[in-house]
PDB file of C-alpha atoms and ligand atoms in Angstrom:
ATOM      1  CA  ILE A   1      11.074  -6.464  19.434  1.00 79.00           C
ATOM      2  CA  SER A   2       8.156  -7.050  21.797  1.00 83.00           C
ATOM      3  CA  LYS A   3       4.642  -6.046  20.865  1.00 86.00           C
ATOM      4  CA  PRO A   4       3.652  -2.939  22.841  1.00 86.00           C
ATOM      5  CA  ASP A   5       0.832  -3.831  25.264  1.00 90.00           C
ATOM      6  CA  GLU A   6      -1.409  -1.137  23.835  1.00 88.00           C
ATOM      7  CA  LEU A   7      -1.044  -2.459  20.275  1.00 86.00           C
ATOM      8  CA  ASP A   8      -3.871  -4.860  19.505  1.00 85.00           C
ATOM      9  CA  SER A   9      -2.611  -8.321  18.483  1.00 83.00           C
ATOM     10  CA  LYS A  10      -4.639  -8.319  15.267  1.00 79.00           C
ATOM     11  CA  VAL A  11      -3.144  -4.981  14.237  1.00 80.00           C
ATOM     12  CA  ALA A  12       0.330  -6.158  15.203  1.00 84.00           C
ATOM     13  CA  ALA A  13      -0.098  -9.324  13.131  1.00 82.00           C
ATOM     14  CA  ALA A  14      -1.115  -7.291  10.092  1.00 78.00           C
ATOM     15  CA  LEU A  15       1.649  -4.705  10.321  1.00 86.00           C
ATOM     16  CA  PRO A  16       5.031  -6.332   9.504  1.00 88.00           C
ATOM     17  CA  VAL A  17       4.646  -7.629   5.939  1.00 88.00           C
ATOM     18  CA  ALA A  18       2.569  -4.806   4.490  1.00 91.00           C
ATOM     19  CA  GLY A  19       4.458  -2.182   6.506  1.00 93.00           C
ATOM     20  CA  GLU A  20       7.877  -3.473   5.509  1.00 94.00           C
ATOM     21  CA  ALA A  21       6.887  -3.544   1.831  1.00 95.00           C
ATOM     22  CA  ALA A  22       5.547   0.005   2.020  1.00 96.00           C
ATOM     23  CA  LEU A  23       8.691   1.308   3.722  1.00 96.00           C
ATOM     24  CA  ARG A  24      10.978  -0.528   1.294  1.00 96.00           C
ATOM     25  CA  ALA A  25       9.108   0.807  -1.732  1.00 97.00           C
ATOM     26  CA  LEU A  26       9.160   4.399  -0.462  1.00 97.00           C
ATOM     27  CA  ALA A  27      12.894   4.148   0.246  1.00 96.00           C
ATOM     28  CA  HIS A  28      13.486   2.710  -3.226  1.00 97.00           C
ATOM     29  CA  LEU A  29      11.579   5.588  -4.810  1.00 98.00           C
ATOM     30  CA  GLY A  30      13.546   8.148  -2.808  1.00 97.00           C
ATOM     31  CA  LEU A  31      10.463  10.235  -2.191  1.00 96.00           C
ATOM     32  CA  GLN A  32      11.174  13.812  -1.088  1.00 95.00           C
ATOM     33  CA  ARG A  33       9.079  16.341   0.806  1.00 97.00           C
ATOM     34  CA  GLY A  34       6.832  18.288  -1.579  1.00 97.00           C
ATOM     35  CA  GLU A  35       6.826  15.600  -4.278  1.00 98.00           C
ATOM     36  CA  THR A  36       3.726  13.885  -5.647  1.00 98.00           C
ATOM     37  CA  LEU A  37       3.461  10.117  -5.285  1.00 98.00           C
ATOM     38  CA  LEU A  38       0.905   8.065  -7.192  1.00 98.00           C
ATOM     39  CA  VAL A  39      -0.167   4.932  -5.313  1.00 98.00           C
ATOM     40  CA  LEU A  40      -1.922   2.407  -7.556  1.00 97.00           C
ATOM     41  CA  GLY A  41      -4.028   0.104  -5.375  1.00 95.00           C
ATOM     42  CA  ALA A  42      -3.940   2.300  -2.297  1.00 96.00           C
ATOM     43  CA  ALA A  43      -6.812   0.587  -0.482  1.00 94.00           C
ATOM     44  CA  GLY A  44      -4.882  -2.510   0.560  1.00 91.00           C
ATOM     45  CA  GLY A  45      -2.558  -2.990   3.499  1.00 90.00           C
ATOM     46  CA  VAL A  46       0.560  -1.894   1.617  1.00 94.00           C
ATOM     47  CA  GLY A  47      -1.147   1.009  -0.133  1.00 95.00           C
ATOM     48  CA  THR A  48      -2.799   2.312   3.025  1.00 95.00           C
ATOM     49  CA  ILE A  49       0.480   2.296   4.939  1.00 95.00           C
ATOM     50  CA  ALA A  50       2.526   3.739   2.056  1.00 97.00           C
ATOM     51  CA  THR A  51      -0.033   6.527   1.628  1.00 97.00           C
ATOM     52  CA  GLN A  52       0.192   7.542   5.272  1.00 97.00           C
ATOM     53  CA  LEU A  53       3.984   7.338   5.520  1.00 96.00           C
ATOM     54  CA  ALA A  54       4.394   9.369   2.329  1.00 97.00           C
ATOM     55  CA  ILE A  55       1.995  12.062   3.541  1.00 97.00           C
ATOM     56  CA  ALA A  56       3.726  12.134   6.927  1.00 95.00           C
ATOM     57  CA  ALA A  57       7.013  12.657   5.069  1.00 95.00           C
ATOM     58  CA  GLY A  58       5.567  15.743   3.376  1.00 97.00           C
ATOM     59  CA  ALA A  59       4.569  14.292   0.007  1.00 98.00           C
ATOM     60  CA  LYS A  60       1.268  14.702  -1.791  1.00 98.00           C
ATOM     61  CA  VAL A  61      -0.416  11.371  -2.547  1.00 98.00           C
ATOM     62  CA  VAL A  62      -2.711  10.657  -5.460  1.00 98.00           C
ATOM     63  CA  ALA A  63      -4.288   7.243  -5.072  1.00 98.00           C
ATOM     64  CA  THR A  64      -6.440   4.759  -6.969  1.00 97.00           C
ATOM     65  CA  ALA A  65      -8.940   2.585  -5.139  1.00 96.00           C
ATOM     66  CA  GLY A  66     -12.404   1.105  -5.395  1.00 95.00           C
ATOM     67  CA  GLU A  67     -15.144   3.565  -4.501  1.00 96.00           C
ATOM     68  CA  ALA A  68     -15.919   1.903  -1.198  1.00 94.00           C
ATOM     69  CA  ASN A  69     -12.455   2.952  -0.009  1.00 95.00           C
ATOM     70  CA  HIS A  70     -12.378   6.543  -1.241  1.00 97.00           C
ATOM     71  CA  GLU A  71     -13.667   8.178   1.907  1.00 96.00           C
ATOM     72  CA  ARG A  72     -11.227   6.281   4.124  1.00 95.00           C
ATOM     73  CA  LEU A  73      -8.247   7.241   1.955  1.00 97.00           C
ATOM     74  CA  ARG A  74      -9.366  10.865   1.668  1.00 98.00           C
ATOM     75  CA  ALA A  75      -9.573  11.009   5.450  1.00 97.00           C
ATOM     76  CA  LEU A  76      -5.898   9.992   5.481  1.00 96.00           C
ATOM     77  CA  GLY A  77      -5.074  12.938   3.225  1.00 97.00           C
ATOM     78  CA  ALA A  78      -4.881  11.373  -0.251  1.00 98.00           C
ATOM     79  CA  ALA A  79      -6.527  12.632  -3.424  1.00 98.00           C
ATOM     80  CA  VAL A  80      -8.380   9.570  -4.675  1.00 98.00           C
ATOM     81  CA  THR A  81      -9.859   8.303  -7.904  1.00 98.00           C
ATOM     82  CA  THR A  82     -11.254   5.016  -9.151  1.00 97.00           C
ATOM     83  CA  TYR A  83      -8.986   2.591 -11.003  1.00 97.00           C
ATOM     84  CA  GLY A  84      -9.924   1.063 -14.373  1.00 94.00           C
ATOM     85  CA  ASP A  85     -10.977   2.584 -17.693  1.00 94.00           C
ATOM     86  CA  GLY A  86     -10.200   6.274 -17.934  1.00 95.00           C
ATOM     87  CA  GLN A  87      -7.966   6.368 -14.856  1.00 96.00           C
ATOM     88  CA  LEU A  88      -5.154   8.087 -16.746  1.00 97.00           C
ATOM     89  CA  ASP A  89      -7.282  11.182 -17.338  1.00 97.00           C
ATOM     90  CA  ARG A  90      -8.687  11.110 -13.821  1.00 98.00           C
ATOM     91  CA  ILE A  91      -5.197  10.902 -12.312  1.00 98.00           C
ATOM     92  CA  ARG A  92      -4.004  13.746 -14.540  1.00 98.00           C
ATOM     93  CA  ALA A  93      -6.896  15.852 -13.273  1.00 98.00           C
ATOM     94  CA  LEU A  94      -5.762  15.222  -9.693  1.00 98.00           C
ATOM     95  CA  ALA A  95      -2.068  15.755 -10.507  1.00 97.00           C
ATOM     96  CA  PRO A  96      -2.002  18.394 -13.249  1.00 95.00           C
ATOM     97  CA  HIS A  97       1.736  18.973 -12.757  1.00 93.00           C
ATOM     98  CA  GLY A  98       2.518  15.257 -13.112  1.00 95.00           C
ATOM     99  CA  VAL A  99       3.708  12.687 -10.613  1.00 98.00           C
ATOM    100  CA  ASP A 100       7.269  12.364  -9.316  1.00 98.00           C
ATOM    101  CA  ALA A 101       7.066   8.688  -8.412  1.00 98.00           C
ATOM    102  CA  VAL A 102       4.665   5.752  -8.662  1.00 98.00           C
ATOM    103  CA  LEU A 103       4.140   2.846  -6.295  1.00 98.00           C
ATOM    104  CA  SER A 104       2.040   0.028  -7.700  1.00 97.00           C
ATOM    105  CA  ALA A 105       0.620  -2.067  -4.862  1.00 95.00           C
ATOM    106  CA  SER A 106      -1.876  -3.916  -7.008  1.00 92.00           C
ATOM    107  CA  ALA A 107      -1.339  -7.118  -8.984  1.00 88.00           C
ATOM    108  CA  THR A 108      -3.476  -5.645 -11.726  1.00 85.00           C
ATOM    109  CA  GLY A 109      -2.118  -2.135 -11.670  1.00 66.00           C
ATOM    110  CA  ALA A 110      -1.859  -0.078 -14.782  1.00 90.00           C
ATOM    111  CA  LEU A 111       1.859   0.208 -15.246  1.00 96.00           C
ATOM    112  CA  GLY A 112       1.498   1.512 -18.808  1.00 96.00           C
ATOM    113  CA  ASP A 113      -0.410   4.463 -17.369  1.00 96.00           C
ATOM    114  CA  ALA A 114       2.333   4.913 -14.791  1.00 97.00           C
ATOM    115  CA  VAL A 115       4.953   5.214 -17.550  1.00 97.00           C
ATOM    116  CA  GLU A 116       2.820   7.779 -19.370  1.00 96.00           C
ATOM    117  CA  LEU A 117       2.357   9.786 -16.216  1.00 97.00           C
ATOM    118  CA  ARG A 118       6.138   9.759 -15.732  1.00 97.00           C
ATOM    119  CA  GLY A 119       6.561  11.303 -19.167  1.00 95.00           C
ATOM    120  CA  GLY A 120       7.447   8.058 -20.954  1.00 96.00           C
ATOM    121  CA  THR A 121      10.198   6.953 -18.556  1.00 96.00           C
ATOM    122  CA  THR A 122      10.259   3.968 -16.203  1.00 97.00           C
ATOM    123  CA  GLY A 123      12.354   5.805 -13.619  1.00 96.00           C
ATOM    124  CA  ARG A 124      10.942   6.127 -10.114  1.00 98.00           C
ATOM    125  CA  ILE A 125       8.196   3.566 -10.708  1.00 98.00           C
ATOM    126  CA  ALA A 126       8.136   0.577  -8.368  1.00 98.00           C
ATOM    127  CA  SER A 127       5.902  -2.472  -8.607  1.00 97.00           C
ATOM    128  CA  LEU A 128       5.337  -4.753  -5.652  1.00 97.00           C
ATOM    129  CA  ALA A 129       2.825  -7.064  -7.267  1.00 94.00           C
ATOM    130  CA  ASP A 130       2.303  -6.404 -10.970  1.00 95.00           C
ATOM    131  CA  THR A 131       4.685  -8.653 -12.903  1.00 95.00           C
ATOM    132  CA  SER A 132       4.093  -6.823 -16.178  1.00 95.00           C
ATOM    133  CA  ALA A 133       6.860  -4.659 -14.687  1.00 97.00           C
ATOM    134  CA  PHE A 134       9.399  -7.141 -16.087  1.00 96.00           C
ATOM    135  CA  GLU A 135       8.281  -6.609 -19.704  1.00 95.00           C
ATOM    136  CA  LEU A 136       8.123  -2.847 -19.274  1.00 96.00           C
ATOM    137  CA  GLY A 137      11.548  -2.553 -17.639  1.00 96.00           C
ATOM    138  CA  ILE A 138      10.027  -1.276 -14.391  1.00 97.00           C
ATOM    139  CA  ASP A 139      11.621  -2.114 -11.042  1.00 97.00           C
ATOM    140  CA  PHE A 140       9.817  -5.040  -9.413  1.00 97.00           C
ATOM    141  CA  LEU A 141      10.581  -5.074  -5.709  1.00 97.00           C
ATOM    142  CA  ALA A 142      10.673  -8.680  -4.558  1.00 94.00           C
ATOM    143  CA  GLY A 143      11.108  -8.820  -0.808  1.00 86.00           C
ATOM    144  CA  THR A 144      13.125 -11.345   1.179  1.00 87.00           C
ATOM    145  CA  PRO A 145      12.678 -12.455   4.810  1.00 83.00           C
ATOM    146  CA  ALA A 146      15.884 -10.573   5.584  1.00 83.00           C
ATOM    147  CA  ASP A 147      14.089  -7.311   4.771  1.00 83.00           C
ATOM    148  CA  ARG A 148      11.904  -7.784   7.867  1.00 81.00           C
ATOM    149  CA  SER A 149      14.397  -6.327  10.286  1.00 88.00           C
ATOM    150  CA  ARG A 150      13.886  -5.169  13.855  1.00 90.00           C
ATOM    151  CA  GLU A 151      14.662  -1.668  12.675  1.00 92.00           C
ATOM    152  CA  THR A 152      11.732  -1.812  10.261  1.00 91.00           C
ATOM    153  CA  LEU A 153       9.405  -3.001  13.000  1.00 91.00           C
ATOM    154  CA  ARG A 154      10.637  -0.228  15.309  1.00 91.00           C
ATOM    155  CA  THR A 155       9.946   2.362  12.610  1.00 92.00           C
ATOM    156  CA  LEU A 156       6.430   1.032  12.035  1.00 92.00           C
ATOM    157  CA  VAL A 157       5.571   0.785  15.731  1.00 91.00           C
ATOM    158  CA  SER A 158       6.927   4.264  16.307  1.00 91.00           C
ATOM    159  CA  ALA A 159       4.783   5.669  13.471  1.00 91.00           C
ATOM    160  CA  TRP A 160       1.758   3.874  14.940  1.00 89.00           C
ATOM    161  CA  ARG A 161       2.532   5.249  18.437  1.00 89.00           C
ATOM    162  CA  GLN A 162       2.748   8.779  17.081  1.00 89.00           C
ATOM    163  CA  GLY A 163      -0.657   8.387  15.427  1.00 88.00           C
ATOM    164  CA  ARG A 164       0.873   8.538  11.948  1.00 88.00           C
ATOM    165  CA  LEU A 165      -0.364   5.075  11.028  1.00 91.00           C
ATOM    166  CA  VAL A 166      -4.015   4.102  11.103  1.00 87.00           C
ATOM    167  CA  LEU A 167      -4.863   0.651   9.813  1.00 81.00           C
ATOM    168  CA  PRO A 168      -8.288  -0.536   8.694  1.00 75.00           C
ATOM    169  CA  PRO A 169      -9.663  -3.140  11.110  1.00 74.00           C
ATOM    170  CA  ALA A 170      -8.359  -6.627  10.333  1.00 80.00           C
ATOM    171  CA  ARG A 171     -10.763  -9.160   8.885  1.00 85.00           C
ATOM    172  CA  ARG A 172     -10.833 -11.906  11.464  1.00 87.00           C
ATOM    173  CA  PHE A 173     -11.325 -15.587  10.653  1.00 91.00           C
ATOM    174  CA  ALA A 174     -11.144 -18.573  12.984  1.00 93.00           C
ATOM    175  CA  LEU A 175      -8.188 -20.828  12.230  1.00 94.00           C
ATOM    176  CA  HIS A 176     -10.558 -23.692  11.347  1.00 94.00           C
ATOM    177  CA  ASP A 177     -12.146 -21.362   8.780  1.00 94.00           C
ATOM    178  CA  ALA A 178      -8.917 -20.856   6.829  1.00 94.00           C
ATOM    179  CA  VAL A 179     -10.595 -21.966   3.591  1.00 95.00           C
ATOM    180  CA  ALA A 180     -13.125 -19.138   3.883  1.00 93.00           C
ATOM    181  CA  ALA A 181     -10.260 -16.751   4.606  1.00 93.00           C
ATOM    182  CA  HIS A 182      -8.525 -17.814   1.396  1.00 94.00           C
ATOM    183  CA  ARG A 183     -11.754 -17.342  -0.570  1.00 93.00           C
ATOM    184  CA  GLU A 184     -12.052 -13.852   0.867  1.00 89.00           C
ATOM    185  CA  LEU A 185      -8.446 -13.167  -0.141  1.00 88.00           C
ATOM    186  CA  ASP A 186      -9.071 -14.413  -3.698  1.00 86.00           C
ATOM    187  CA  HIS A 187     -11.934 -11.966  -3.993  1.00 80.00           C
ATOM    188  CA  GLY A 188      -9.222  -9.267  -3.946  1.00 79.00           C
ATOM    189  CA  HIS A 189     -11.216  -6.285  -2.731  1.00 80.00           C
ATOM    190  CA  GLY A 190     -11.562  -6.579   1.007  1.00 73.00           C
ATOM    191  CA  THR A 191     -10.347  -3.891   3.348  1.00 76.00           C
ATOM    192  CA  GLY A 192      -7.950  -4.694   6.154  1.00 78.00           C
ATOM    193  CA  LYS A 193      -5.580  -7.606   6.478  1.00 81.00           C
ATOM    194  CA  ILE A 194      -6.936 -11.100   7.020  1.00 87.00           C
ATOM    195  CA  VAL A 195      -5.956 -12.480  10.406  1.00 87.00           C
ATOM    196  CA  LEU A 196      -6.489 -16.085  11.492  1.00 89.00           C
ATOM    197  CA  VAL A 197      -7.212 -16.469  15.183  1.00 86.00           C
ATOM    198  CA  PRO A 198      -7.061 -19.749  17.094  1.00 87.00           C
TER     199      PRO A 198
HETATM  200  N1  NAP B   1       6.885  -7.697  -3.454  1.00 56.06           N
HETATM  201  C1  NAP B   1       6.730  -7.645  -2.145  1.00 56.06           C
HETATM  202  O1  NAP B   1       7.699  -7.598  -1.373  1.00 56.06           O
HETATM  203  C2  NAP B   1       5.340  -7.608  -1.552  1.00 56.06           C
HETATM  204  C3  NAP B   1       5.150  -7.426  -0.171  1.00 56.06           C
HETATM  205  C4  NAP B   1       3.843  -7.336   0.313  1.00 56.06           C
HETATM  206  C5  NAP B   1       2.774  -7.471  -0.551  1.00 56.06           C
HETATM  207  N2  NAP B   1       3.001  -7.696  -1.878  1.00 56.06           N
HETATM  208  C6  NAP B   1       1.882  -7.816  -2.823  1.00 56.06           C
HETATM  209  O2  NAP B   1       1.342  -6.510  -2.961  1.00 56.06           O
HETATM  210  C7  NAP B   1      -0.060  -6.605  -3.240  1.00 56.06           C
HETATM  211  C8  NAP B   1      -0.815  -5.734  -2.254  1.00 56.06           C
HETATM  212  O3  NAP B   1      -0.659  -6.309  -0.972  1.00 56.06           O
HETATM  213  P1  NAP B   1      -1.674  -5.882   0.185  1.00 56.06           P
HETATM  214  O4  NAP B   1      -1.215  -6.549   1.393  1.00 56.06           O
HETATM  215  O5  NAP B   1      -1.838  -4.401   0.184  1.00 56.06           O
HETATM  216  O6  NAP B   1      -3.025  -6.571  -0.363  1.00 56.06           O
HETATM  217  P2  NAP B   1      -4.517  -6.356   0.129  1.00 56.06           P
HETATM  218  O7  NAP B   1      -4.532  -5.755   1.493  1.00 56.06           O
HETATM  219  O8  NAP B   1      -5.197  -7.643  -0.123  1.00 56.06           O
HETATM  220  O9  NAP B   1      -5.103  -5.248  -0.853  1.00 56.06           O
HETATM  221  C9  NAP B   1      -5.262  -5.442  -2.203  1.00 56.06           C
HETATM  222  C10 NAP B   1      -6.032  -4.202  -2.718  1.00 56.06           C
HETATM  223  O10 NAP B   1      -5.921  -4.178  -4.142  1.00 56.06           O
HETATM  224  C11 NAP B   1      -6.981  -3.352  -4.578  1.00 56.06           C
HETATM  225  N3  NAP B   1      -7.264  -3.644  -5.973  1.00 56.06           N
HETATM  226  C12 NAP B   1      -7.870  -4.739  -6.493  1.00 56.06           C
HETATM  227  N4  NAP B   1      -7.905  -4.621  -7.843  1.00 56.06           N
HETATM  228  C13 NAP B   1      -7.293  -3.438  -8.150  1.00 56.06           C
HETATM  229  C14 NAP B   1      -7.005  -2.751  -9.358  1.00 56.06           C
HETATM  230  N5  NAP B   1      -7.334  -3.269 -10.568  1.00 56.06           N
HETATM  231  N6  NAP B   1      -6.363  -1.557  -9.302  1.00 56.06           N
HETATM  232  C15 NAP B   1      -6.010  -1.016  -8.118  1.00 56.06           C
HETATM  233  N7  NAP B   1      -6.247  -1.614  -6.930  1.00 56.06           N
HETATM  234  C16 NAP B   1      -6.888  -2.809  -6.963  1.00 56.06           C
HETATM  235  C17 NAP B   1      -8.160  -3.647  -3.666  1.00 56.06           C
HETATM  236  O11 NAP B   1      -8.756  -2.401  -3.407  1.00 56.06           O
HETATM  237  P3  NAP B   1     -10.321  -2.147  -3.640  1.00 56.06           P
HETATM  238  O12 NAP B   1     -10.998  -2.908  -2.541  1.00 56.06           O
HETATM  239  O13 NAP B   1     -10.442  -0.670  -3.469  1.00 56.06           O
HETATM  240  O14 NAP B   1     -10.688  -2.670  -4.995  1.00 56.06           O
HETATM  241  C18 NAP B   1      -7.502  -4.224  -2.399  1.00 56.06           C
HETATM  242  O15 NAP B   1      -7.740  -3.425  -1.266  1.00 56.06           O
HETATM  243  C19 NAP B   1      -0.417  -8.110  -3.151  1.00 56.06           C
HETATM  244  O16 NAP B   1      -0.469  -8.634  -4.473  1.00 56.06           O
HETATM  245  C20 NAP B   1       0.730  -8.693  -2.358  1.00 56.06           C
HETATM  246  O17 NAP B   1       0.944 -10.057  -2.693  1.00 56.06           O
HETATM  247  C21 NAP B   1       4.251  -7.758  -2.392  1.00 56.06           C
END
């Protein structure tokens, strides 16, 4: 599909991969209106989009993120806490009735905590990046290029048009500065997708 004129190129470039992964994970989890979704690593592109789509679908979202991203995620409607030591108790405080599903969008998520929060089961937990999922028997959702369909793009653009999808500004690097862009990516905590511009 063509990029809508009013959609900034840098936003459009950042949308397909993260957006497709978020949509695919939510579909896999079968999230229903009124349920509580835990998003581990909600500050990134995937987590930010999944959080908004889940809230728009009528779910409650509890999210983990670095402190610098709390305000942004709260403004999107999520209940947010910091990841790392003690997160299990902090998440329980935000979701006293438990969580119905978990989406891990961080390579260093805490999938053991996710299992505990799901009452000892691995059902309705999906990992997009944390490969400890394989040892724990948790669904790891590896994407394929075929997943990036026109239909997915239409869904994402439509959500953006309706104001249901706000993305953090992309981090822009000149093409000749690709090495610096990779260093920024390795750092693992930036906000917004990295976009190389000619
Ligand atoms: N399987 C698939 O089909 C698929 C598709 C797309 C992406 N992915 C993978 O999914 C992951 C997320 O992608 P993305 O595009 O959202 O990446 P991203 O935009 O680079 O965001 C990564 C986020 O991870 C957060 N983070 C870092 N350490 C964390 C921790 N210990 N616990 C929780 N969050 C932590 C950071 O948030 P703070 O700044 O708040 O620390 C950062 O914003 C990547 O590993 C990517 O490769 C997989």
